[in-house]
Short mmCIF file of C-alpha atoms in Angstrom, two decimals:
data_model
loop_
_atom_site.label_atom_id
_atom_site.label_comp_id
_atom_site.label_asym_id
_atom_site.label_seq_id
_atom_site.Cartn_x
_atom_site.Cartn_y
_atom_site.Cartn_z
CA MET A 1 120.80 111.81 10.42
CA LYS A 2 118.55 108.82 9.36
CA ARG A 3 121.21 106.15 10.49
CA VAL A 4 124.65 105.95 11.66
CA LEU A 5 126.57 102.43 10.43
CA VAL A 6 129.05 100.96 12.59
CA ALA A 7 131.21 98.31 11.15
CA VAL A 8 132.49 95.79 14.26
CA LYS A 9 134.99 92.62 13.66
CA ARG A 10 135.73 90.00 15.20
CA VAL A 11 138.87 89.23 16.66
CA VAL A 12 140.61 86.99 18.93
CA ASP A 13 140.03 89.10 22.74
CA TYR A 14 142.58 90.72 24.07
CA ASN A 15 142.78 88.97 27.17
CA ALA A 16 143.42 85.09 25.46
CA ARG A 17 146.47 83.95 25.42
CA ILE A 18 147.85 83.04 21.80
CA ARG A 19 150.14 80.72 20.14
CA VAL A 20 151.84 80.63 16.31
CA LYS A 21 150.92 77.99 14.56
CA ALA A 22 153.93 75.26 14.49
CA ASP A 23 154.15 76.04 10.48
CA LYS A 24 154.09 80.15 11.06
CA SER A 25 151.34 80.42 9.03
CA GLY A 26 149.57 82.27 11.24
CA ILE A 27 147.61 82.38 14.99
CA ASP A 28 145.91 79.69 16.40
CA VAL A 29 142.23 80.33 17.24
CA ALA A 30 141.02 77.16 17.82
CA ASN A 31 139.18 77.47 21.10
CA VAL A 32 140.39 81.21 21.78
CA LYS A 33 137.41 83.60 22.91
CA MET A 34 137.14 85.72 20.24
CA SER A 35 134.73 89.28 20.91
CA MET A 36 134.42 91.86 19.42
CA ASN A 37 137.37 94.06 18.55
CA PRO A 38 138.24 97.33 21.64
CA PHE A 39 138.25 100.46 18.72
CA CYS A 40 135.12 98.41 17.04
CA GLU A 41 133.15 98.74 20.75
CA ILE A 42 134.44 102.57 21.18
CA ALA A 43 133.14 103.27 17.50
CA LEU A 44 129.62 101.26 18.60
CA GLU A 45 129.25 103.17 21.35
CA GLU A 46 129.88 106.51 19.94
CA ALA A 47 127.39 105.63 17.60
CA VAL A 48 124.72 104.45 20.33
CA ARG A 49 125.40 107.48 22.33
CA LEU A 50 124.83 110.02 19.17
CA LYS A 51 121.62 108.01 18.83
CA GLU A 52 120.79 109.06 22.42
CA LYS A 53 121.52 112.76 21.72
CA LYS A 54 118.28 112.22 19.31
CA LEU A 55 121.51 113.61 16.15
CA THR A 56 120.43 110.20 15.07
CA GLU A 57 117.95 107.84 13.96
CA GLU A 58 119.26 104.46 14.32
CA VAL A 59 122.74 102.86 14.64
CA VAL A 60 123.12 99.71 12.17
CA ALA A 61 125.91 97.44 13.11
CA VAL A 62 127.74 95.24 10.12
CA THR A 63 130.04 93.16 10.31
CA ILE A 64 131.65 91.10 7.08
CA GLY A 65 132.79 86.80 8.40
CA VAL A 66 132.11 83.53 9.71
CA LYS A 67 128.68 82.28 10.99
CA ALA A 68 129.96 82.84 14.27
CA ALA A 69 130.74 86.12 13.96
CA GLN A 70 126.60 87.08 15.10
CA ASP A 71 127.86 86.64 18.25
CA GLN A 72 129.35 90.00 18.15
CA LEU A 73 126.57 91.42 15.83
CA ARG A 74 124.43 90.56 19.31
CA THR A 75 126.64 92.21 21.14
CA ALA A 76 126.63 95.35 19.08
CA LEU A 77 122.41 94.69 19.60
CA ALA A 78 122.52 94.51 23.54
CA MET A 79 124.78 98.22 23.20
CA GLY A 80 121.94 100.14 21.64
CA ALA A 81 122.38 99.24 18.24
CA ASP A 82 119.18 98.44 16.49
CA ARG A 83 119.60 96.00 13.92
CA GLY A 84 122.11 94.06 12.09
CA ILE A 85 124.18 92.99 9.20
CA HIS A 86 126.17 90.51 7.95
CA VAL A 87 128.10 89.90 5.43
CA LEU A 88 128.40 85.96 5.42
CA THR A 89 131.44 84.47 4.08
CA ASP A 90 134.56 82.18 5.31
CA ALA A 91 136.73 83.36 3.41
CA GLU A 92 140.23 85.40 5.00
CA LEU A 93 139.15 88.99 5.14
CA GLU A 94 141.92 92.15 4.57
CA PRO A 95 141.59 95.76 4.81
CA LEU A 96 140.40 96.44 1.07
CA ALA A 97 137.85 93.52 0.37
CA VAL A 98 136.45 94.82 3.39
CA ALA A 99 136.15 98.22 2.23
CA ARG A 100 135.35 96.98 -0.75
CA LEU A 101 132.67 95.45 0.91
CA LEU A 102 131.70 98.35 3.59
CA ALA A 103 131.63 100.87 0.33
CA ALA A 104 129.13 98.66 -1.09
CA LEU A 105 126.36 98.70 1.81
CA ALA A 106 127.45 102.66 2.68
CA GLN A 107 126.19 103.14 -1.42
CA ARG A 108 122.58 100.89 -0.44
CA ASP A 109 122.19 102.11 2.76
CA GLU A 110 123.09 105.77 2.19
CA PRO A 111 124.30 106.37 5.82
CA ALA A 112 125.32 110.01 6.91
CA LEU A 113 128.10 108.96 8.88
CA PHE A 114 130.40 105.70 9.06
CA LEU A 115 131.76 104.57 11.79
CA LEU A 116 134.81 102.40 12.63
CA GLY A 117 137.67 101.06 14.82
CA LYS A 118 141.10 102.25 14.22
CA GLN A 119 142.41 99.04 13.30
CA ALA A 120 142.09 95.86 14.88
CA ILE A 121 143.89 93.96 17.68
CA ASP A 122 144.62 91.41 14.99
CA GLY A 123 145.84 92.27 11.74
CA ASP A 124 146.60 95.89 13.72
CA ASN A 125 146.36 97.30 10.01
CA ASN A 126 144.38 100.20 9.97
CA HIS A 127 143.49 100.55 6.62
CA THR A 128 139.96 99.83 6.36
CA GLY A 129 138.20 103.09 7.57
CA GLN A 130 140.92 105.20 5.13
CA MET A 131 140.47 102.21 2.72
CA LEU A 132 136.35 102.99 2.47
CA ALA A 133 136.64 106.94 2.62
CA GLY A 134 138.37 106.45 -0.78
CA LEU A 135 136.69 104.03 -2.62
CA LEU A 136 133.50 106.20 -1.29
CA GLY A 137 134.88 109.39 -2.10
CA TRP A 138 134.09 110.62 1.69
CA PRO A 139 135.59 113.16 3.71
CA GLN A 140 137.58 110.97 6.33
CA ALA A 141 138.54 111.61 10.39
CA THR A 142 140.64 108.68 11.65
CA PHE A 143 141.94 108.58 14.86
CA ALA A 144 138.97 110.64 16.61
CA SER A 145 138.79 111.82 19.67
CA LYS A 146 136.05 113.88 20.44
CA VAL A 147 133.02 113.45 17.95
CA GLU A 148 130.56 116.33 17.38
CA THR A 149 127.67 116.24 14.23
CA ASP A 150 125.93 119.22 13.20
CA PRO A 151 123.28 117.41 11.43
CA VAL A 152 121.20 121.02 10.46
CA ALA A 153 124.35 122.01 8.50
CA GLY A 154 125.32 118.43 7.61
CA THR A 155 129.17 118.73 8.74
CA ALA A 156 131.02 116.69 11.83
CA THR A 157 133.62 118.15 13.92
CA VAL A 158 136.78 116.04 14.65
CA THR A 159 139.42 116.24 16.96
CA ARG A 160 141.95 113.64 15.71
CA GLU A 161 145.03 112.73 17.70
CA VAL A 162 148.21 113.10 16.11
CA ASP A 163 151.97 112.44 16.53
CA GLY A 164 152.06 116.16 17.88
CA GLY A 165 149.45 116.61 19.78
CA LEU A 166 145.57 117.28 18.60
CA GLN A 167 144.21 118.24 15.31
CA THR A 168 140.56 119.64 15.12
CA LEU A 169 138.99 118.75 10.92
CA ARG A 170 135.33 119.97 10.28
CA LEU A 171 133.99 117.38 7.74
CA ARG A 172 130.68 117.17 5.09
CA LEU A 173 129.06 114.61 5.55
CA PRO A 174 128.31 111.72 4.80
CA ALA A 175 131.78 111.33 6.19
CA VAL A 176 134.28 107.67 7.89
CA VAL A 177 134.99 108.74 10.82
CA THR A 178 137.95 106.24 12.88
CA SER A 179 137.50 105.71 16.48
CA ASP A 180 140.74 106.11 18.86
CA LEU A 181 140.94 104.91 22.54
CA ARG A 182 140.00 108.03 24.16
CA LEU A 183 136.86 108.63 22.33
CA ASN A 184 134.58 106.85 25.37
CA GLU A 185 134.42 104.31 26.98
CA PRO A 186 132.21 101.74 26.21
CA ARG A 187 129.08 100.15 28.01
CA TYR A 188 128.76 96.91 29.40
CA ALA A 189 125.63 94.46 28.01
CA THR A 190 124.09 94.19 30.63
CA LEU A 191 122.04 90.83 30.67
CA PRO A 192 118.03 93.07 30.12
CA ASN A 193 119.53 94.33 26.75
CA ILE A 194 121.22 91.05 25.72
CA MET A 195 117.29 89.16 25.84
CA LYS A 196 116.10 92.45 24.50
CA ALA A 197 118.91 92.01 21.36
CA LYS A 198 117.61 88.83 20.96
CA ARG A 199 114.70 90.25 18.89
CA LYS A 200 116.25 92.25 17.09
CA PRO A 201 116.83 92.05 13.09
CA ILE A 202 119.73 90.57 11.68
CA GLU A 203 119.99 90.95 7.65
CA GLN A 204 121.97 88.21 6.43
CA LEU A 205 123.84 88.34 2.70
CA SER A 206 126.63 87.16 1.04
CA PRO A 207 129.22 88.84 -0.27
CA GLU A 208 128.01 88.54 -3.96
CA ALA A 209 124.99 89.62 -3.10
CA LEU A 210 126.23 93.35 -2.91
CA GLY A 211 128.26 92.30 -6.38
CA MET A 212 131.14 91.84 -4.60
CA ASP A 213 134.24 88.85 -4.47
CA VAL A 214 136.53 88.48 -1.88
CA PRO A 215 139.97 87.40 -3.34
CA LYS A 216 143.18 87.07 -1.63
CA ARG A 217 145.48 89.62 -3.05
CA LEU A 218 147.54 88.92 0.18
CA GLU A 219 150.41 86.39 1.35
CA ILE A 220 151.48 86.40 4.58
CA LEU A 221 154.99 84.50 4.51
CA ARG A 222 155.63 83.44 7.69
CA VAL A 223 154.76 84.90 11.39
CA GLU A 224 156.77 84.00 14.23
CA GLU A 225 157.21 85.00 18.03
CA PRO A 226 158.86 88.56 18.96
CA PRO A 227 162.97 87.06 19.96
CA LYS A 228 162.95 86.09 23.52
CA ARG A 229 164.15 88.63 25.77
CA LYS A 230 167.24 87.88 27.32
CA GLY A 231 167.62 88.82 30.91
CA GLY A 232 169.34 91.58 32.45
CA VAL A 233 172.89 91.73 34.37
CA ARG A 234 173.99 93.39 36.90
CA VAL A 235 176.97 94.87 37.54
CA ALA A 236 179.22 95.71 40.67
CA SER A 237 181.22 98.93 39.61
CA VAL A 238 180.49 101.39 36.47
CA ALA A 239 183.89 100.76 36.11
CA GLU A 240 182.71 97.13 34.60
CA LEU A 241 179.86 98.84 33.37
CA VAL A 242 181.84 100.78 31.11
CA ASP A 243 184.13 97.76 30.32
CA ARG A 244 181.13 95.82 28.93
CA LEU A 245 179.26 97.90 26.97
CA HIS A 246 182.66 98.83 25.55
CA ASN A 247 184.21 95.23 25.48
CA GLU A 248 180.91 93.02 25.07
CA ALA A 249 178.48 94.86 23.22
CA LYS A 250 180.63 97.19 21.58
CA VAL A 251 178.11 100.82 21.48
CA LEU A 252 180.72 102.67 23.19
CA MET B 1 127.18 56.55 38.05
CA SER B 2 126.96 60.37 38.36
CA GLU B 3 127.71 60.64 41.70
CA LEU B 4 131.11 58.86 41.25
CA LEU B 5 131.89 61.66 38.62
CA SER B 6 130.70 64.47 41.07
CA VAL B 7 133.29 62.93 43.81
CA GLN B 8 136.43 62.85 41.80
CA SER B 9 135.65 65.97 40.43
CA SER B 10 134.61 67.95 43.47
CA LYS B 11 138.09 66.35 44.86
CA ALA B 12 140.09 68.95 41.57
CA VAL B 13 141.41 71.50 43.40
CA ASN B 14 141.61 75.62 42.49
CA LYS B 15 144.47 76.68 42.45
CA GLU B 16 143.95 80.11 43.51
CA ALA B 17 142.83 79.60 46.57
CA GLY B 18 143.67 76.08 47.65
CA ARG B 19 139.98 75.46 48.12
CA GLU B 20 137.60 72.97 45.77
CA LYS B 21 137.06 74.91 42.15
CA LEU B 22 133.09 74.89 42.06
CA LYS B 23 131.76 72.07 40.10
CA PRO B 24 127.63 71.00 39.23
CA HIS B 25 126.62 68.18 40.69
CA THR B 26 123.33 66.74 40.28
CA VAL B 27 119.65 68.84 40.53
CA SER B 28 117.47 66.91 42.19
CA PRO B 29 113.48 66.85 39.92
CA ARG B 30 111.07 69.21 40.34
CA LEU B 31 109.35 70.34 43.42
CA ALA B 32 105.36 70.42 43.45
CA VAL B 33 103.56 73.83 43.75
CA PRO B 34 99.71 73.10 45.25
CA ALA B 35 97.48 74.25 42.73
CA HIS B 36 95.47 76.83 45.04
CA ILE B 37 98.58 79.00 44.66
CA MET B 38 98.55 81.77 42.52
CA ARG B 39 101.10 81.49 39.68
CA PRO B 40 103.37 84.01 37.68
CA PRO B 41 102.27 84.69 34.26
CA TYR B 42 105.31 82.86 32.55
CA VAL B 43 105.01 79.71 34.62
CA ASP B 44 105.87 76.28 32.32
CA THR B 45 106.34 79.09 29.05
CA GLY B 46 110.19 79.37 29.11
CA LYS B 47 110.21 82.57 29.13
CA ASN B 48 112.02 84.79 31.10
CA PRO B 49 110.50 87.74 30.58
CA PHE B 50 111.98 91.56 31.33
CA TYR B 51 109.34 94.37 31.24
CA ASP B 52 110.24 98.05 29.83
CA GLU B 53 107.89 99.85 31.78
CA VAL B 54 108.78 100.87 35.26
CA GLN B 55 106.67 100.14 38.37
CA VAL B 56 105.44 102.58 40.66
CA HIS B 57 102.23 101.26 43.64
CA ASP B 58 99.36 103.46 44.63
CA ALA B 59 98.38 102.24 48.08
CA GLU B 60 96.37 99.35 47.58
CA SER B 61 98.83 97.99 45.59
CA LEU B 62 102.11 98.94 47.90
CA VAL B 63 99.97 96.87 50.77
CA LYS B 64 100.27 93.68 48.72
CA MET B 65 104.33 94.37 47.92
CA ARG B 66 105.21 94.60 51.52
CA ALA B 67 104.09 91.48 52.78
CA ALA B 68 105.37 89.93 49.60
CA CYS B 69 108.62 91.95 50.89
CA LYS B 70 108.43 90.95 54.21
CA LEU B 71 107.63 87.02 53.64
CA ALA B 72 110.73 87.08 51.12
CA ALA B 73 112.73 88.38 54.23
CA GLN B 74 111.08 85.87 56.30
CA VAL B 75 112.09 83.46 54.04
CA LEU B 76 115.26 84.41 53.95
CA GLU B 77 116.14 84.54 58.20
CA TYR B 78 115.13 81.34 57.72
CA ALA B 79 117.45 79.76 54.92
CA GLY B 80 120.38 81.57 56.80
CA THR B 81 119.88 78.90 59.56
CA LEU B 82 120.09 76.32 57.67
CA VAL B 83 123.32 77.26 56.35
CA GLN B 84 126.18 74.28 58.16
CA PRO B 85 128.69 72.82 56.92
CA GLY B 86 127.65 68.80 54.99
CA VAL B 87 124.10 70.51 54.19
CA THR B 88 123.96 70.38 50.25
CA THR B 89 121.63 73.62 48.35
CA ASP B 90 119.55 70.84 47.29
CA ALA B 91 118.21 70.60 51.19
CA ILE B 92 118.34 74.51 51.59
CA ASP B 93 116.04 74.68 48.41
CA LYS B 94 114.03 71.99 49.89
CA ALA B 95 113.42 73.44 52.93
CA VAL B 96 113.40 77.08 50.69
CA HIS B 97 110.40 75.62 48.81
CA GLN B 98 108.04 74.27 51.40
CA MET B 99 108.34 77.79 53.41
CA ILE B 100 106.84 79.68 50.34
CA ILE B 101 104.12 77.25 49.80
CA ASP B 102 102.93 77.03 53.12
CA ASN B 103 102.81 80.86 53.48
CA GLY B 104 100.54 80.63 50.19
CA ALA B 105 103.29 81.79 47.76
CA TYR B 106 104.75 80.93 44.71
CA PRO B 107 108.60 80.04 44.73
CA SER B 108 109.41 82.93 41.83
CA PRO B 109 112.91 81.51 39.70
CA LEU B 110 111.00 78.30 39.73
CA THR B 111 110.48 77.53 35.67
CA TYR B 112 111.41 81.94 35.10
CA GLY B 113 114.01 80.99 31.68
CA ASN B 114 113.62 77.27 32.42
CA PHE B 115 115.02 78.03 35.75
CA PRO B 116 114.34 74.27 37.56
CA LYS B 117 114.61 74.97 41.30
CA SER B 118 112.47 77.87 43.76
CA VAL B 119 115.64 79.96 45.08
CA CYS B 120 119.89 80.75 43.91
CA THR B 121 122.14 79.23 45.97
CA SER B 122 125.79 81.09 44.59
CA VAL B 123 128.68 79.60 46.33
CA ASN B 124 131.82 80.93 46.63
CA GLU B 125 133.54 82.29 43.05
CA CYS B 126 129.89 81.77 41.41
CA ILE B 127 128.10 85.13 40.83
CA CYS B 128 124.75 84.68 40.71
CA HIS B 129 122.38 82.25 39.93
CA GLY B 130 123.55 79.72 41.38
CA ILE B 131 120.84 76.00 40.75
CA PRO B 132 120.75 74.51 44.14
CA ASP B 133 122.66 70.91 44.09
CA SER B 134 123.65 67.70 45.66
CA ARG B 135 127.06 70.05 46.68
CA GLY B 136 127.34 70.16 50.34
CA LEU B 137 128.29 73.03 51.87
CA ALA B 138 132.09 72.67 52.88
CA ASN B 139 133.39 74.72 56.10
CA GLY B 140 135.06 78.19 54.50
CA ASP B 141 132.70 78.49 51.68
CA ILE B 142 131.01 81.93 51.49
CA ILE B 143 126.98 81.31 50.17
CA ASN B 144 124.36 83.63 48.74
CA ILE B 145 121.06 82.53 48.92
CA ASP B 146 118.57 84.49 46.98
CA VAL B 147 114.76 84.57 47.93
CA THR B 148 112.15 85.87 45.54
CA VAL B 149 108.34 85.16 45.97
CA TYR B 150 105.20 85.87 44.25
CA LEU B 151 102.31 86.68 46.96
CA ASN B 152 99.01 87.76 46.00
CA GLY B 153 100.61 89.09 42.80
CA TYR B 154 103.59 90.52 44.23
CA HIS B 155 107.00 89.66 44.10
CA GLY B 156 109.73 90.74 47.21
CA ASP B 157 113.60 89.96 46.03
CA THR B 158 116.37 89.52 48.42
CA SER B 159 119.45 88.00 49.28
CA ARG B 160 122.63 87.94 51.39
CA MET B 161 125.95 86.11 52.41
CA PHE B 162 125.74 83.14 54.83
CA PHE B 163 129.03 82.37 56.16
CA VAL B 164 130.15 77.97 56.08
CA GLY B 165 132.09 77.34 59.49
CA SER B 166 134.84 79.53 59.32
CA VAL B 167 135.70 81.99 56.58
CA SER B 168 138.93 83.83 55.22
CA ASP B 169 139.45 87.15 56.08
CA SER B 170 139.49 87.99 52.30
CA ALA B 171 135.98 86.40 52.00
CA ARG B 172 135.22 87.42 55.25
CA ARG B 173 136.18 91.52 53.95
CA LEU B 174 134.62 91.11 50.68
CA CYS B 175 131.10 90.16 51.98
CA GLU B 176 131.46 92.96 53.97
CA THR B 177 132.03 95.99 51.19
CA THR B 178 129.53 94.29 48.89
CA LYS B 179 127.34 95.37 52.56
CA GLN B 180 128.34 98.44 52.53
CA CYS B 181 128.34 99.03 48.92
CA LEU B 182 123.91 97.53 49.10
CA ASP B 183 123.49 100.17 52.50
CA ALA B 184 125.74 103.48 50.86
CA ALA B 185 123.67 102.90 47.25
CA ILE B 186 119.87 102.13 49.48
CA MET B 187 121.38 105.61 51.76
CA GLN B 188 121.17 107.37 48.47
CA CYS B 189 118.18 107.05 47.38
CA GLY B 190 114.78 109.06 47.26
CA PRO B 191 112.29 111.17 44.77
CA GLY B 192 114.59 112.69 42.45
CA VAL B 193 117.61 110.91 42.57
CA PRO B 194 119.28 110.11 38.71
CA VAL B 195 119.04 105.92 38.77
CA SER B 196 122.66 106.37 37.47
CA ARG B 197 124.03 107.79 41.48
CA ILE B 198 123.51 104.07 42.29
CA GLY B 199 126.61 102.40 39.97
CA GLN B 200 128.08 105.48 41.26
CA VAL B 201 128.58 104.87 44.58
CA ILE B 202 129.07 100.91 44.45
CA HIS B 203 131.66 101.26 41.71
CA GLU B 204 133.21 103.97 43.96
CA MET B 205 132.99 102.52 46.96
CA GLY B 206 134.14 98.71 44.88
CA GLU B 207 137.27 101.13 43.58
CA ARG B 208 138.67 102.24 47.14
CA ALA B 209 138.29 98.86 48.59
CA LYS B 210 140.06 96.78 45.20
CA LEU B 211 137.46 95.16 44.20
CA GLY B 212 135.44 94.33 41.01
CA VAL B 213 131.55 94.74 40.39
CA VAL B 214 130.46 92.99 37.82
CA PRO B 215 128.61 95.03 35.35
CA ASN B 216 126.27 93.14 33.71
CA PHE B 217 123.83 91.76 35.81
CA VAL B 218 121.86 94.45 36.91
CA GLY B 219 118.74 95.55 39.67
CA HIS B 220 115.49 95.35 38.47
CA GLY B 221 112.22 97.41 38.89
CA VAL B 222 110.50 94.54 41.02
CA GLY B 223 106.63 94.37 41.60
CA TRP B 224 103.82 92.64 40.00
CA HIS B 225 106.70 91.86 37.38
CA PHE B 226 109.28 89.95 39.00
CA HIS B 227 111.64 92.31 36.39
CA SER B 228 111.43 95.39 34.67
CA ALA B 229 112.54 98.62 34.02
CA PRO B 230 114.87 101.06 35.39
CA VAL B 231 117.68 98.99 34.89
CA ILE B 232 119.96 99.49 37.82
CA ASN B 233 123.87 98.99 37.37
CA HIS B 234 126.16 98.31 39.37
CA VAL B 235 129.14 100.32 38.03
CA ARG B 236 129.01 103.87 36.39
CA ASN B 237 126.75 104.45 33.56
CA ARG B 238 124.71 106.71 31.95
CA GLU B 239 121.38 105.51 32.01
CA PRO B 240 118.40 108.07 31.54
CA GLY B 241 115.88 107.56 35.18
CA VAL B 242 114.95 109.47 37.82
CA MET B 243 113.68 107.94 40.86
CA VAL B 244 109.76 109.19 41.83
CA PRO B 245 107.70 108.09 44.69
CA GLY B 246 105.74 104.43 44.26
CA LEU B 247 108.73 102.89 42.92
CA THR B 248 109.89 99.38 43.38
CA PHE B 249 113.13 98.23 42.42
CA THR B 250 115.87 95.67 44.09
CA ILE B 251 119.89 97.00 44.04
CA GLU B 252 121.86 94.13 44.17
CA PRO B 253 125.88 94.63 43.68
CA MET B 254 128.18 91.37 42.68
CA LEU B 255 130.93 92.49 44.11
CA VAL B 256 134.45 90.23 43.22
CA GLU B 257 138.27 89.38 44.41
CA GLY B 258 139.37 89.29 40.98
CA THR B 259 138.14 89.47 37.45
CA THR B 260 134.84 90.79 36.92
CA ARG B 261 134.90 88.70 33.59
CA SER B 262 132.32 86.56 34.20
CA LYS B 263 131.70 82.21 32.76
CA THR B 264 128.17 81.14 32.20
CA TRP B 265 128.52 77.06 32.93
CA ARG B 266 126.66 74.80 30.13
CA ASP B 267 123.18 75.03 32.30
CA ASP B 268 123.18 78.15 30.82
CA TRP B 269 122.39 79.96 34.15
CA THR B 270 125.47 79.94 36.49
CA VAL B 271 127.56 82.13 36.83
CA VAL B 272 131.20 82.04 37.91
CA THR B 273 134.08 84.36 37.78
CA ALA B 274 136.55 83.62 34.82
CA ASP B 275 139.55 83.30 37.63
CA GLY B 276 137.69 81.15 40.26
CA LYS B 277 138.74 83.91 42.65
CA LEU B 278 135.86 84.99 45.16
CA ALA B 279 131.97 86.77 44.56
CA ALA B 280 129.52 88.05 46.86
CA GLN B 281 126.20 89.89 46.63
CA TYR B 282 122.94 91.28 49.02
CA GLU B 283 120.26 92.14 47.99
CA HIS B 284 116.78 94.19 49.02
CA THR B 285 114.06 95.31 47.41
CA ILE B 286 113.49 99.50 47.76
CA LEU B 287 110.08 101.76 47.55
CA ILE B 288 110.57 105.02 46.67
CA THR B 289 108.19 107.54 49.21
CA LYS B 290 108.39 110.52 49.27
CA GLY B 291 110.21 111.76 51.95
CA GLY B 292 113.26 109.18 50.69
CA HIS B 293 112.96 105.38 51.08
CA GLU B 294 112.34 102.72 52.89
CA VAL B 295 114.55 99.26 52.62
CA LEU B 296 110.96 96.65 51.62
CA THR B 297 112.39 93.55 52.28
CA VAL B 298 112.88 93.36 56.26
CA ALA B 299 111.24 90.56 58.76
#
């Protein structure tokens, strides 16, 4: 394959403690540590492994968002991507707008494989990969736990994690694949690779340059913390348990 | 004024261990190196080059390499004798700097990527690249002193832990385990051995001891260049590369009590654990020989 594209997203770090804003409009992200979405890391690692197996000539990392998202692109470059693309926008990102931008890039750059994380840990939407495939008319395999490509045959064989177990699909390339947790364990960006990544090129463009806008189609009504869990109660005997279940909890 | 501030800040207590949280102190002005001493090419350029080629020595080159490594080991041994409660890391730097230039060598860290001092002093939760400053060593501290010298065109790189006064049992265990990891990794080295074996050994040993191994700072090829390929990951990895006779590189595992996640200070060098728990490191420069390996950084 000539090229694999990987989309990576800047999200709140999975370890960070977050708080809901007082006006319930969203999460307070000021001064919170941001990192690459863990599923995007897994997708990127898979792409870099394909390059190491000489199944693709280059790996291109793409991100959409604010200027600071460049940090995540640099991490992607440090993990082994060859170059980066940064679509700069301060707009709030929704899956459909992102999918449309990625589709425009896919049509422009013609990758054989487009890898994404199955979902981002901020929105947890699990929409973007699927929408991207739909917009492009490409086959898709989501929740991938194993990816094998046959560039000569022009196919990818992907094992998916589904509710009933594992499903294996063969897709004709170009295709969209989204990563699940067990696909691989991403490598760490070591200091020498971070230094080398500074010299790799990042292309910056606006949504308009791709002929796209980033409209707000969804309105978030409110964001709330889950209800606080009440403490458990110890009972002295089975009889008391039955009594409480019958009279207090009213489940018997 | 800044001294007043640093006294106040050094009173901040690290909730984790009841010891004071490590804070930046004052860094003294740059020390001079006599003009006749050969400088590595990066000096005063602000650059921190990492070369992609491995460094394999012939007989002539090895003679000079051994000399540089032996000096580095001797300097490290001397530095250790200075470690006492109350002594500042700046004082250690001054003494180490003097010994290096007295032996006709250049202290490799000085101006590499704008590093301001001649040796790295990493105390307690500092993982690596600590800058010597006006902080006095306290009873119970653990300190890594990392010496690299540039003698006749070759770098020798070594480091080890020293105890300040009496240290806690857990600190002692952390340091001993780190040393064991280094020794175990060295034992595996020889021609034909995959470079990734080192990370496999260290990571497994760390896991068994329930200690973390820092993944993002690595050992490196060393010789006429300070830092080059091969990259020596100390965690399990899939780096390609096989050891060959004549190859020289460092192994420098960093183990931590708590999280392996790190933070870098505003000085752009000092790396500390994100949770303030202790970190330890040991380092040797290794040569691969036809029959196996040789530790070069011995006095």
